[in-house]
Short mmCIF file of C-alpha atoms in Angstrom, two decimals:
data_model
loop_
_atom_site.label_atom_id
_atom_site.label_comp_id
_atom_site.label_asym_id
_atom_site.label_seq_id
_atom_site.Cartn_x
_atom_site.Cartn_y
_atom_site.Cartn_z
CA MET L 356 9.43 21.07 23.70
CA SER L 357 11.62 20.24 26.63
CA ARG L 358 15.61 20.79 26.36
CA SER L 359 16.09 17.33 27.22
CA ILE L 360 14.45 15.61 24.19
CA PRO L 361 17.11 14.59 21.78
CA ALA L 362 15.73 16.27 18.70
CA GLU L 363 18.78 16.15 16.67
CA GLN L 364 20.01 12.71 17.68
CA ALA L 365 20.83 10.45 14.71
CA PRO L 366 18.41 7.38 14.65
CA ASP L 367 21.10 4.56 15.04
CA LYS L 368 22.53 6.35 17.81
CA MET L 369 18.91 6.92 19.71
CA ARG L 370 18.23 3.24 19.26
CA ARG L 371 21.37 2.36 20.92
CA LEU L 372 20.36 4.49 23.77
CA ILE L 373 17.14 2.74 23.92
CA ARG L 374 18.58 -0.75 23.73
CA GLU L 375 21.07 0.12 26.60
CA GLY L 376 18.42 1.17 28.80
CA LYS L 377 19.36 4.65 28.75
CA TRP L 378 16.17 6.04 27.28
CA SER L 379 12.66 4.64 28.35
CA ALA L 380 10.39 7.58 27.75
CA PRO L 381 8.05 8.27 24.92
CA THR L 382 9.88 9.26 21.53
CA ALA L 383 7.54 12.23 20.60
CA GLY L 384 10.05 14.98 19.36
CA VAL L 385 13.25 12.83 19.24
CA CYS L 386 15.33 12.51 16.15
CA ASN L 387 13.48 15.17 14.30
CA GLY L 388 12.82 14.53 10.45
CA TYR L 389 12.95 10.79 10.87
CA THR L 390 10.01 8.65 10.48
CA GLN L 391 8.82 6.70 13.63
CA ALA L 392 6.52 3.51 13.44
CA ASN L 393 3.84 1.74 15.46
CA LEU L 394 4.53 -2.01 16.12
CA VAL L 395 2.39 -5.00 16.29
CA ILE L 396 3.79 -8.32 16.61
CA LEU L 397 1.69 -11.52 16.29
CA PRO L 398 2.29 -15.38 15.76
CA LYS L 399 2.68 -16.52 12.24
CA ALA L 400 -0.85 -18.24 12.59
CA TYR L 401 -2.53 -14.64 12.59
CA ALA L 402 -0.45 -12.84 10.26
CA TYR L 403 -1.96 -13.62 6.97
CA ASP L 404 -5.26 -12.14 8.22
CA PHE L 405 -3.53 -9.10 9.94
CA LEU L 406 -1.48 -8.48 6.60
CA LEU L 407 -4.99 -8.72 4.61
CA PHE L 408 -6.56 -6.33 7.25
CA SER L 409 -3.63 -3.97 6.62
CA GLN L 410 -4.09 -4.15 2.84
CA ARG L 411 -7.80 -3.71 3.05
CA ASN L 412 -7.61 -0.66 5.43
CA PRO L 413 -4.53 1.14 4.25
CA LYS L 414 -5.33 4.52 5.73
CA PRO L 415 -5.29 3.30 9.26
CA CYS L 416 -2.96 0.66 8.82
CA PRO L 417 -0.15 1.78 6.30
CA LEU L 418 2.63 -0.77 6.48
CA LEU L 419 6.25 0.31 6.31
CA GLU L 420 7.82 -3.10 6.76
CA VAL L 421 6.84 -6.58 7.59
CA LEU L 422 9.70 -8.57 8.98
CA GLY L 423 10.13 -12.60 8.32
CA SER L 424 8.61 -14.89 10.79
CA GLY L 425 10.96 -15.34 13.69
CA ASP L 426 13.22 -12.79 12.45
CA PRO L 427 13.77 -9.87 14.90
CA GLU L 428 16.17 -8.02 12.48
CA VAL L 429 14.67 -4.83 10.81
CA ARG L 430 15.83 -4.88 7.06
CA GLU L 431 14.08 -2.18 5.16
CA VAL L 432 13.48 0.93 7.20
CA ALA L 433 16.51 0.77 9.59
CA ALA L 434 20.12 -0.85 9.87
CA GLN L 435 21.36 -2.93 12.50
CA ALA L 436 18.06 -2.71 14.59
CA ASP L 437 16.52 -5.58 16.62
CA ILE L 438 12.84 -5.26 17.14
CA ARG L 439 12.93 -6.92 20.56
CA THR L 440 15.21 -4.26 22.09
CA ASP L 441 15.19 -1.09 20.29
CA LEU L 442 11.72 0.37 21.45
CA PRO L 443 11.66 2.11 24.88
CA LYS L 444 8.45 0.27 25.84
CA TYR L 445 6.47 -2.57 24.75
CA ARG L 446 2.95 -3.98 26.10
CA ILE L 447 2.04 -7.78 25.98
CA TYR L 448 -1.39 -8.66 25.40
CA ARG L 449 -2.66 -12.38 25.96
CA ASN L 450 -6.11 -13.18 24.56
CA GLY L 451 -6.76 -9.54 24.02
CA GLU L 452 -6.12 -8.49 27.72
CA LEU L 453 -2.93 -6.32 28.67
CA ALA L 454 -0.76 -8.81 30.47
CA GLY L 455 2.12 -6.48 31.38
CA GLU L 456 4.80 -3.98 30.08
CA ALA L 457 8.42 -4.61 29.11
CA ASP L 458 11.38 -2.61 27.92
CA ASP L 459 12.81 -5.61 26.23
CA ILE L 460 10.94 -8.65 24.78
CA ARG L 461 13.65 -10.93 24.06
CA GLU L 462 12.29 -13.20 26.90
CA TYR L 463 8.97 -13.54 24.80
CA TRP L 464 10.53 -14.03 21.61
CA ARG L 465 9.57 -17.15 19.46
CA ASP L 466 10.26 -18.44 16.18
CA ASP L 467 6.81 -17.71 14.88
CA LEU L 468 6.51 -14.21 15.74
CA VAL L 469 5.97 -11.56 12.66
CA SER L 470 6.51 -8.06 13.19
CA PHE L 471 4.54 -5.38 11.65
CA LEU L 472 5.92 -1.69 11.30
CA ILE L 473 3.05 0.81 10.78
CA GLY L 474 3.33 4.37 9.64
CA CYS L 475 2.69 7.21 12.41
CA SER L 476 1.17 10.51 12.36
CA PHE L 477 4.12 12.08 13.70
CA SER L 478 5.55 12.36 10.11
CA PHE L 479 2.62 14.39 8.78
CA GLU L 480 2.51 16.53 11.95
CA LYS L 481 5.77 17.75 11.04
CA ALA L 482 4.72 18.55 7.65
CA LEU L 483 1.62 20.55 8.90
CA LEU L 484 3.78 22.48 11.46
CA GLU L 485 6.00 23.52 8.45
CA ASN L 486 2.97 24.75 6.68
CA ASP L 487 2.14 26.94 9.83
CA ILE L 488 -0.99 24.72 10.50
CA PRO L 489 -1.53 24.37 14.26
CA VAL L 490 -0.97 20.99 15.87
CA ARG L 491 -3.15 21.61 19.01
CA GLN L 492 -2.08 18.80 21.14
CA ILE L 493 1.79 19.88 20.68
CA GLU L 494 0.85 23.34 21.47
CA GLU L 495 -0.97 22.07 24.68
CA GLY L 496 1.73 19.35 25.52
CA CYS L 497 -0.69 16.55 25.66
CA ASN L 498 -1.83 13.42 23.44
CA VAL L 499 -3.79 13.86 20.31
CA PRO L 500 -7.45 12.99 20.93
CA MET L 501 -8.64 9.77 19.37
CA TYR L 502 -12.35 8.65 18.80
CA ARG L 503 -13.84 5.48 18.00
CA THR L 504 -16.19 5.95 14.82
CA THR L 505 -19.30 4.11 13.36
CA ILE L 506 -17.11 3.60 10.15
CA PRO L 507 -16.35 0.07 10.04
CA CYS L 508 -12.99 -1.14 9.03
CA ARG L 509 -13.14 -3.73 5.97
CA PRO L 510 -12.82 -6.97 7.95
CA ALA L 511 -10.31 -9.78 7.02
CA GLY L 512 -10.50 -13.15 8.48
CA MET L 513 -10.37 -12.92 12.29
CA PHE L 514 -9.77 -9.17 12.30
CA HIS L 515 -12.51 -6.49 12.30
CA GLY L 516 -13.23 -3.43 14.25
CA PRO L 517 -14.12 0.28 14.07
CA LEU L 518 -12.07 2.99 12.21
CA VAL L 519 -10.44 5.11 15.00
CA VAL L 520 -9.74 8.57 14.10
CA SER L 521 -7.46 11.25 15.51
CA MET L 522 -8.81 14.96 15.43
CA ARG L 523 -6.70 18.13 14.95
CA PRO L 524 -8.97 21.49 15.03
CA MET L 525 -8.16 24.23 12.66
CA SER L 526 -9.67 26.91 10.53
CA ALA L 527 -11.31 26.09 7.28
CA THR L 528 -8.39 27.74 5.23
CA GLN L 529 -5.90 25.74 7.28
CA ALA L 530 -8.08 22.54 6.78
CA ILE L 531 -7.83 22.94 2.96
CA ARG L 532 -4.00 23.25 3.07
CA ALA L 533 -3.85 20.40 5.69
CA ILE L 534 -5.57 18.10 2.92
CA GLN L 535 -3.17 18.97 0.31
CA VAL L 536 -0.20 18.54 2.63
CA THR L 537 -1.23 15.10 4.16
CA SER L 538 -2.21 13.80 0.69
CA ARG L 539 1.47 13.54 -0.24
CA PHE L 540 1.90 11.12 2.61
CA PRO L 541 -0.03 8.05 1.96
CA SER L 542 2.30 5.73 3.84
CA VAL L 543 1.68 7.72 7.19
CA HIS L 544 -2.17 7.91 7.04
CA GLY L 545 -2.42 10.41 4.03
CA ALA L 546 -5.38 12.77 3.66
CA PRO L 547 -8.00 13.19 6.32
CA VAL L 548 -11.01 10.60 6.27
CA TYR L 549 -13.54 13.22 7.44
CA ILE L 550 -14.13 16.75 8.21
CA GLY L 551 -16.73 18.61 10.17
CA ASP L 552 -19.83 17.45 12.04
CA PRO L 553 -18.50 14.70 14.24
CA GLU L 554 -21.97 13.31 14.96
CA LYS L 555 -22.02 11.97 11.29
CA ILE L 556 -19.34 9.56 12.04
CA GLY L 557 -20.75 8.77 15.45
CA ILE L 558 -18.63 11.00 17.78
CA HIS L 559 -21.03 12.67 20.20
CA ASP L 560 -18.67 14.57 22.24
CA LEU L 561 -15.48 15.75 21.14
CA ALA L 562 -14.65 16.76 24.95
CA HIS L 563 -14.48 13.15 25.91
CA PRO L 564 -12.07 11.17 23.46
CA ASP L 565 -11.99 7.45 23.71
CA PHE L 566 -8.15 7.53 23.63
CA GLY L 567 -5.74 10.48 24.22
CA ASP L 568 -6.47 13.82 25.81
CA ARG L 569 -8.92 16.67 25.24
CA VAL L 570 -7.69 19.76 23.30
CA THR L 571 -8.96 23.28 22.93
CA ILE L 572 -11.21 24.06 20.08
CA HIS L 573 -11.16 27.69 19.30
CA HIS L 574 -14.07 29.66 17.91
CA GLY L 575 -14.46 29.22 14.22
CA GLU L 576 -12.30 26.13 14.15
CA ILE L 577 -13.39 22.99 12.58
CA PRO L 578 -12.33 19.28 13.45
CA VAL L 579 -10.36 17.49 11.01
CA PHE L 580 -10.12 13.64 11.31
CA TRP L 581 -7.59 11.34 10.16
CA ALA L 582 -7.29 7.48 10.27
CA CYS L 583 -5.54 6.57 13.38
CA GLY L 584 -2.64 4.05 13.96
CA VAL L 585 -4.79 2.81 16.96
CA THR L 586 -7.12 1.23 14.69
CA PRO L 587 -5.08 -1.93 14.02
CA GLN L 588 -4.19 -2.33 17.70
CA ALA L 589 -7.78 -1.94 18.53
CA ALA L 590 -8.65 -4.66 15.96
CA VAL L 591 -5.91 -7.03 17.21
CA MET L 592 -7.30 -6.70 20.88
CA ALA L 593 -10.91 -6.97 19.79
CA SER L 594 -10.24 -10.30 18.05
CA LYS L 595 -8.13 -11.74 20.98
CA PRO L 596 -5.13 -13.69 19.51
CA GLU L 597 -3.35 -15.67 22.11
CA LEU L 598 -0.40 -13.25 22.25
CA ALA L 599 0.17 -9.97 20.75
CA ILE L 600 3.04 -7.37 21.48
CA THR L 601 2.98 -3.94 20.65
CA HIS L 602 4.68 -0.65 21.31
CA ALA L 603 3.55 1.15 24.52
CA PRO L 604 1.76 4.37 23.58
CA GLY L 605 4.00 6.92 22.42
CA HIS L 606 7.09 4.76 22.76
CA MET L 607 7.63 4.15 18.86
CA PHE L 608 10.25 2.64 16.82
CA VAL L 609 12.67 5.30 15.37
CA THR L 610 13.48 4.43 11.68
CA ASP L 611 16.61 5.57 9.60
CA LYS L 612 14.11 6.95 7.00
CA LYS L 613 13.45 10.66 6.60
CA ASP L 614 9.68 11.42 6.70
CA MET L 615 10.17 13.11 3.30
CA ALA L 616 11.17 9.61 1.70
CA TYR L 617 7.33 8.85 2.13
CA SER L 618 6.18 11.74 0.46
CA VAL L 619 4.85 10.76 -3.08
CA LEU L 620 4.96 14.26 -4.54
CA MET Q 518 -8.51 3.79 -31.90
CA SER Q 519 -10.77 1.67 -33.74
CA ARG Q 520 -14.34 2.42 -34.04
CA SER Q 521 -15.31 -1.14 -32.57
CA ILE Q 522 -13.84 -0.49 -28.93
CA PRO Q 523 -16.53 0.14 -26.74
CA ALA Q 524 -14.81 3.24 -25.13
CA GLU Q 525 -17.98 4.77 -23.51
CA GLN Q 526 -19.26 1.35 -22.25
CA ALA Q 527 -20.43 1.30 -18.67
CA PRO Q 528 -18.06 -1.08 -16.68
CA ASP Q 529 -20.96 -3.38 -15.48
CA LYS Q 530 -22.41 -3.86 -18.95
CA MET Q 531 -18.79 -4.51 -20.23
CA ARG Q 532 -18.40 -7.23 -17.68
CA ARG Q 533 -21.86 -8.71 -18.73
CA LEU Q 534 -20.78 -8.74 -22.23
CA ILE Q 535 -17.52 -10.71 -21.26
CA ARG Q 536 -19.56 -12.92 -19.09
CA GLU Q 537 -21.89 -13.83 -21.77
CA GLY Q 538 -18.97 -14.72 -24.22
CA LYS Q 539 -19.75 -11.82 -26.48
CA TRP Q 540 -16.24 -10.08 -25.90
CA SER Q 541 -13.18 -12.10 -25.71
CA ALA Q 542 -10.65 -9.42 -27.26
CA PRO Q 543 -8.06 -7.27 -25.18
CA THR Q 544 -9.53 -4.53 -22.96
CA ALA Q 545 -7.10 -1.70 -24.09
CA GLY Q 546 -9.43 1.38 -24.56
CA VAL Q 547 -12.61 -0.07 -23.33
CA CYS Q 548 -14.70 1.86 -20.75
CA ASN Q 549 -12.69 5.10 -20.96
CA GLY Q 550 -11.84 6.43 -17.45
CA TYR Q 551 -12.32 3.35 -15.54
CA THR Q 552 -9.53 1.52 -13.74
CA GLN Q 553 -8.44 -2.03 -15.13
CA ALA Q 554 -6.71 -4.61 -13.24
CA ASN Q 555 -4.01 -7.37 -13.64
CA LEU Q 556 -5.24 -10.67 -11.94
CA VAL Q 557 -3.19 -13.18 -10.06
CA ILE Q 558 -4.94 -16.42 -8.39
CA LEU Q 559 -3.09 -18.65 -6.25
CA PRO Q 560 -3.88 -21.50 -3.72
CA LYS Q 561 -3.95 -20.28 -0.10
CA ALA Q 562 -0.89 -22.14 0.73
CA TYR Q 563 0.97 -19.51 -1.42
CA ALA Q 564 -1.07 -16.20 -0.69
CA TYR Q 565 0.77 -15.07 2.54
CA ASP Q 566 4.05 -15.14 0.77
CA PHE Q 567 2.45 -13.57 -2.26
CA LEU Q 568 0.79 -10.81 -0.08
CA LEU Q 569 3.96 -10.06 1.57
CA PHE Q 570 5.78 -9.85 -1.78
CA SER Q 571 3.33 -7.39 -2.83
CA GLN Q 572 3.69 -5.37 0.39
CA ARG Q 573 7.49 -5.46 -0.09
CA ASN Q 574 7.36 -4.29 -3.73
CA PRO Q 575 4.56 -1.97 -3.95
CA LYS Q 576 5.64 -0.11 -7.09
CA PRO Q 577 5.23 -3.34 -9.28
CA CYS Q 578 2.89 -4.93 -7.21
CA PRO Q 579 0.01 -2.37 -6.18
CA LEU Q 580 -2.68 -4.42 -4.60
CA LEU Q 581 -6.27 -2.88 -5.30
CA GLU Q 582 -8.21 -5.88 -3.87
CA VAL Q 583 -7.47 -9.29 -2.35
CA LEU Q 584 -10.68 -11.48 -2.40
CA GLY Q 585 -11.34 -14.10 0.52
CA SER Q 586 -10.25 -17.62 0.13
CA GLY Q 587 -12.55 -19.44 -2.15
CA ASP Q 588 -14.50 -16.37 -2.76
CA PRO Q 589 -15.08 -15.59 -6.54
CA GLU Q 590 -16.88 -12.39 -5.77
CA VAL Q 591 -15.21 -8.97 -6.08
CA ARG Q 592 -16.29 -6.69 -3.37
CA GLU Q 593 -14.44 -3.43 -3.25
CA VAL Q 594 -13.52 -2.64 -6.85
CA ALA Q 595 -16.67 -3.64 -8.72
CA ALA Q 596 -20.27 -4.67 -7.66
CA GLN Q 597 -21.84 -7.89 -8.90
CA ALA Q 598 -18.74 -9.07 -10.53
CA ASP Q 599 -17.51 -12.97 -10.69
CA ILE Q 600 -13.65 -13.36 -10.88
CA ARG Q 601 -14.24 -16.58 -12.88
CA THR Q 602 -16.24 -15.27 -15.83
CA ASP Q 603 -15.71 -11.62 -15.91
CA LEU Q 604 -12.39 -11.36 -17.78
CA PRO Q 605 -12.19 -12.01 -21.47
CA LYS Q 606 -9.28 -14.56 -21.27
CA TYR Q 607 -7.23 -16.28 -18.69
CA ARG Q 608 -4.01 -18.16 -18.56
CA ILE Q 609 -3.52 -21.41 -16.43
CA TYR Q 610 -0.05 -22.05 -15.19
CA ARG Q 611 0.96 -25.61 -13.46
CA ASN Q 612 4.25 -25.69 -11.82
CA GLY Q 613 5.20 -22.37 -13.56
CA GLU Q 614 4.64 -23.69 -16.98
CA LEU Q 615 1.67 -22.40 -19.29
CA ALA Q 616 -0.77 -25.18 -19.22
CA GLY Q 617 -3.52 -23.60 -21.20
CA GLU Q 618 -5.91 -20.53 -21.83
CA ALA Q 619 -9.65 -20.23 -21.27
CA ASP Q 620 -12.28 -17.58 -21.33
CA ASP Q 621 -14.17 -18.83 -18.31
CA ILE Q 622 -12.22 -20.67 -15.24
CA ARG Q 623 -15.21 -22.00 -13.36
CA GLU Q 624 -14.00 -25.62 -13.91
CA TYR Q 625 -10.65 -24.72 -12.39
CA TRP Q 626 -12.19 -23.19 -9.35
CA ARG Q 627 -11.35 -24.33 -5.86
CA ASP Q 628 -12.36 -23.36 -2.23
CA ASP Q 629 -8.67 -22.55 -1.47
CA LEU Q 630 -8.13 -20.11 -4.45
CA VAL Q 631 -7.15 -16.56 -3.48
CA SER Q 632 -7.54 -13.69 -6.00
CA PHE Q 633 -5.29 -10.82 -6.33
CA LEU Q 634 -6.25 -7.79 -8.25
CA ILE Q 635 -3.34 -5.50 -9.19
CA GLY Q 636 -3.18 -1.95 -10.61
CA CYS Q 637 -2.37 -1.39 -14.19
CA SER Q 638 -0.48 1.27 -16.35
CA PHE Q 639 -3.50 1.82 -18.30
CA SER Q 640 -4.87 4.27 -15.46
CA PHE Q 641 -1.85 6.53 -15.59
CA GLU Q 642 -1.39 6.36 -19.45
CA LYS Q 643 -4.72 8.09 -19.66
CA ALA Q 644 -3.30 10.85 -17.28
CA LEU Q 645 -0.20 11.18 -19.47
CA LEU Q 646 -2.17 11.77 -22.56
CA GLU Q 647 -4.50 14.32 -20.92
CA ASN Q 648 -1.10 16.13 -20.21
CA ASP Q 649 -0.06 16.10 -23.95
CA ILE Q 650 2.78 13.55 -22.98
CA PRO Q 651 3.11 11.00 -25.86
CA VAL Q 652 2.44 7.37 -25.19
CA ARG Q 653 4.39 5.70 -28.13
CA GLN Q 654 2.96 2.32 -28.19
CA ILE Q 655 -0.45 3.67 -28.45
CA GLU Q 656 0.54 5.93 -31.30
CA GLU Q 657 2.19 2.97 -32.81
CA GLY Q 658 -0.76 0.51 -32.25
CA CYS Q 659 1.39 -2.00 -30.50
CA ASN Q 660 2.09 -3.41 -26.93
CA VAL Q 661 4.32 -1.53 -24.26
CA PRO Q 662 7.82 -2.63 -24.42
CA MET Q 663 8.94 -4.31 -21.07
CA TYR Q 664 12.41 -5.48 -19.95
CA ARG Q 665 13.83 -7.52 -17.02
CA THR Q 666 16.24 -5.39 -15.20
CA THR Q 667 18.99 -6.32 -12.92
CA ILE Q 668 17.26 -4.58 -9.91
CA PRO Q 669 16.00 -7.34 -7.66
CA CYS Q 670 12.51 -7.18 -5.96
CA ARG Q 671 12.72 -7.80 -2.32
CA PRO Q 672 11.97 -11.45 -1.80
CA ALA Q 673 9.08 -12.88 0.31
CA GLY Q 674 8.93 -16.44 1.35
CA MET Q 675 8.97 -18.53 -2.00
CA PHE Q 676 8.61 -15.30 -4.25
CA HIS Q 677 11.63 -13.59 -5.85
CA GLY Q 678 12.69 -12.18 -9.19
CA PRO Q 679 13.83 -9.18 -11.02
CA LEU Q 680 12.08 -5.83 -11.46
CA VAL Q 681 10.18 -5.46 -14.86
CA VAL Q 682 9.79 -2.36 -16.20
CA SER Q 683 7.89 -0.66 -19.03
CA MET Q 684 9.39 2.15 -21.11
CA ARG Q 685 8.15 5.24 -22.62
CA PRO Q 686 10.20 7.47 -24.56
CA MET Q 687 9.74 11.41 -24.31
CA SER Q 688 11.61 14.66 -24.19
CA ALA Q 689 13.09 15.53 -21.07
CA THR Q 690 10.51 18.31 -20.52
CA GLN Q 691 7.72 15.75 -20.78
CA ALA Q 692 9.58 13.25 -18.64
CA ILE Q 693 9.67 16.14 -15.61
CA ARG Q 694 5.81 16.54 -16.28
CA ALA Q 695 5.20 12.53 -16.50
CA ILE Q 696 7.12 12.17 -13.05
CA GLN Q 697 4.81 14.84 -11.52
CA VAL Q 698 1.44 13.23 -12.87
CA THR Q 699 2.31 9.80 -12.11
CA SER Q 700 3.56 10.54 -8.78
CA ARG Q 701 -0.23 11.04 -7.96
CA PHE Q 702 -1.24 7.52 -8.78
CA PRO Q 703 0.91 5.07 -6.27
CA SER Q 704 -1.92 2.61 -6.67
CA VAL Q 705 -1.17 2.05 -10.34
CA HIS Q 706 2.58 2.06 -10.42
CA GLY Q 707 3.17 5.45 -9.36
CA ALA Q 708 6.24 7.59 -10.54
CA PRO Q 709 8.94 6.21 -12.72
CA VAL Q 710 11.58 3.95 -10.97
CA TYR Q 711 14.28 4.99 -13.49
CA ILE Q 712 15.20 7.46 -16.28
CA GLY Q 713 18.10 7.72 -18.78
CA ASP Q 714 20.82 5.08 -19.58
CA PRO Q 715 19.36 1.58 -19.86
CA GLU Q 716 22.62 -0.08 -19.35
CA LYS Q 717 22.69 1.08 -15.68
CA ILE Q 718 19.62 -1.19 -14.78
CA GLY Q 719 20.66 -4.00 -16.97
CA ILE Q 720 18.99 -3.26 -20.12
CA HIS Q 721 21.37 -3.71 -23.16
CA ASP Q 722 19.38 -3.24 -26.13
CA LEU Q 723 16.17 -1.12 -26.10
CA ALA Q 724 15.12 -2.37 -29.60
CA HIS Q 725 14.93 -6.01 -28.07
CA PRO Q 726 12.31 -5.99 -25.15
CA ASP Q 727 11.68 -8.91 -23.12
CA PHE Q 728 7.93 -8.65 -23.55
CA GLY Q 729 5.88 -6.59 -25.54
CA ASP Q 730 6.90 -4.64 -28.86
CA ARG Q 731 9.88 -2.59 -29.79
CA VAL Q 732 8.81 1.22 -30.21
CA THR Q 733 10.24 4.06 -31.96
CA ILE Q 734 12.68 6.44 -29.99
CA HIS Q 735 12.88 9.90 -31.56
CA HIS Q 736 16.04 11.88 -31.71
CA GLY Q 737 16.60 13.61 -28.42
CA GLU Q 738 14.04 11.63 -26.43
CA ILE Q 739 15.00 9.68 -23.29
CA PRO Q 740 13.63 6.50 -22.05
CA VAL Q 741 11.52 6.70 -18.82
CA PHE Q 742 10.92 3.48 -17.00
CA TRP Q 743 7.95 2.48 -14.85
CA ALA Q 744 7.71 -0.50 -12.55
CA CYS Q 745 5.42 -3.01 -14.37
CA GLY Q 746 2.61 -5.41 -13.34
CA VAL Q 747 4.49 -8.18 -15.40
CA THR Q 748 6.84 -8.38 -12.49
CA PRO Q 749 4.44 -10.21 -9.93
CA GLN Q 750 3.55 -12.60 -12.73
CA ALA Q 751 7.28 -13.23 -13.59
CA ALA Q 752 7.76 -14.01 -9.90
CA VAL Q 753 4.83 -16.36 -9.49
CA MET Q 754 6.06 -18.11 -12.50
CA ALA Q 755 9.75 -18.35 -11.48
CA SER Q 756 8.50 -19.84 -8.09
CA LYS Q 757 6.50 -22.53 -9.94
CA PRO Q 758 3.49 -23.11 -7.60
CA GLU Q 759 1.42 -26.06 -8.47
CA LEU Q 760 -1.44 -23.77 -9.82
CA ALA Q 761 -1.66 -20.03 -10.73
CA ILE Q 762 -4.21 -18.46 -12.81
CA THR Q 763 -3.67 -15.21 -14.39
CA HIS Q 764 -5.23 -12.89 -17.03
CA ALA Q 765 -4.07 -13.27 -20.52
CA PRO Q 766 -1.87 -10.37 -21.51
CA GLY Q 767 -3.97 -7.34 -22.18
CA HIS Q 768 -7.20 -8.96 -21.35
CA MET Q 769 -7.68 -7.27 -17.97
CA PHE Q 770 -10.48 -6.99 -15.33
CA VAL Q 771 -12.44 -3.89 -15.87
CA THR Q 772 -13.43 -2.35 -12.45
CA ASP Q 773 -16.25 0.11 -11.43
CA LYS Q 774 -13.52 2.59 -10.07
CA LYS Q 775 -12.70 5.67 -12.01
CA ASP Q 776 -8.90 6.23 -12.61
CA MET Q 777 -9.18 9.52 -10.68
CA ALA Q 778 -10.27 7.66 -7.64
CA TYR Q 779 -6.57 6.38 -7.43
CA SER Q 780 -5.09 9.85 -7.50
CA VAL Q 781 -3.84 10.73 -4.06
CA LEU Q 782 -3.75 14.53 -5.09
#
């Protein structure tokens, strides 16, 4: 990992750097040990359906906090944090189409916007590394490979779509340990959803992920698939709300919560 | 346990007995090994706030399933089950006041009613017994003692109220094991929320519970407190929606899901 990544920074100081425009890069590796979160912001008119979609699909959509309608202040997972300024980069979608990026969304803010913070796999990847389980995309310095599956999410009102999974290759012995380790973190996607033959879940070529990058699969390794935080974003985009604001890929919200705070055992 | 309790009954057959009016008693002990659920039904106008209250207070309000607006059919946790007929007894509240009981709520049904099924401590009590941890109220054939605490729930819209806890006395060694065992079941209240001195959470006399019955605390035992499914009902009642329908105490919905299906490890 590059020397320039502030791995030992405190979350509140990191958010201040971001707020002041002094950090606009991805957040992978920053504030080591602190949980990062995906962001989806929707008008209140869509919020019930999205909250229900998350309740019905807790593995891809583990909610860490839902802010009040029109309230930009994070209250549970961070102190003195403003959801409009404290992420390094945002994406603005109109009617399901990407309409632009921004490093501050105060000009887009409305009194009816509801912000959803969703758990992120960065938390369990740290636990995997501590258990000497390889995380290939970190070894290879790229993004995790992600795939659309033929497993449908449970729909909720206007929201529907396929389960998107991330894949990490490892030995069978490592996979068993990885299942144990990630089971302790249901708030950050939890245990894998599938292991082995990708064809069975509608993935025809592991070398061509739908999102992220291809990673090397060594001889004898098996692919292990986790529910992915791209799932709720994909469902939001498929259902074309008039406005949606999300984090830009990799540019997450850094919380004050330790990863271990989300371990159930 | 009485010979007359159908402990080995299949859930679908049990629900049919209930639907046909052949069983109107509490469900404690029936369909051994299958998860039972608390029920709260609210008009859609209150559903977003209640769903958000549950998301913000997952230990007292672990949602197992939320039905669609006006849809009486359970889809996820049971097959061919009608939420209007398949519980042995219901309570009808109007503006926060108990207005009556019924063993069938078809006459109260409306197209805007949303049903919330919430995890129940019966599931983790079975796991405690299997670990030779005493469950005093089962030994003494009464209801678990429950107490209002001075710990506030996180409010959500119109819903607010204190955390209500259930208490089970045990030795310190048993308490340690009980923490491990119940941590595996976050969908049915999970790990205890407090252990030891009741004064610290605003409970002044363990011998006078706010709900349920007093149980014996043996010399050397410590009280162990779990978040309780009465919490969401108490919040609903405190906030006085024009209509709310719940299960009658102890008269739960029997699902097709095994208790072990809710264990994360």
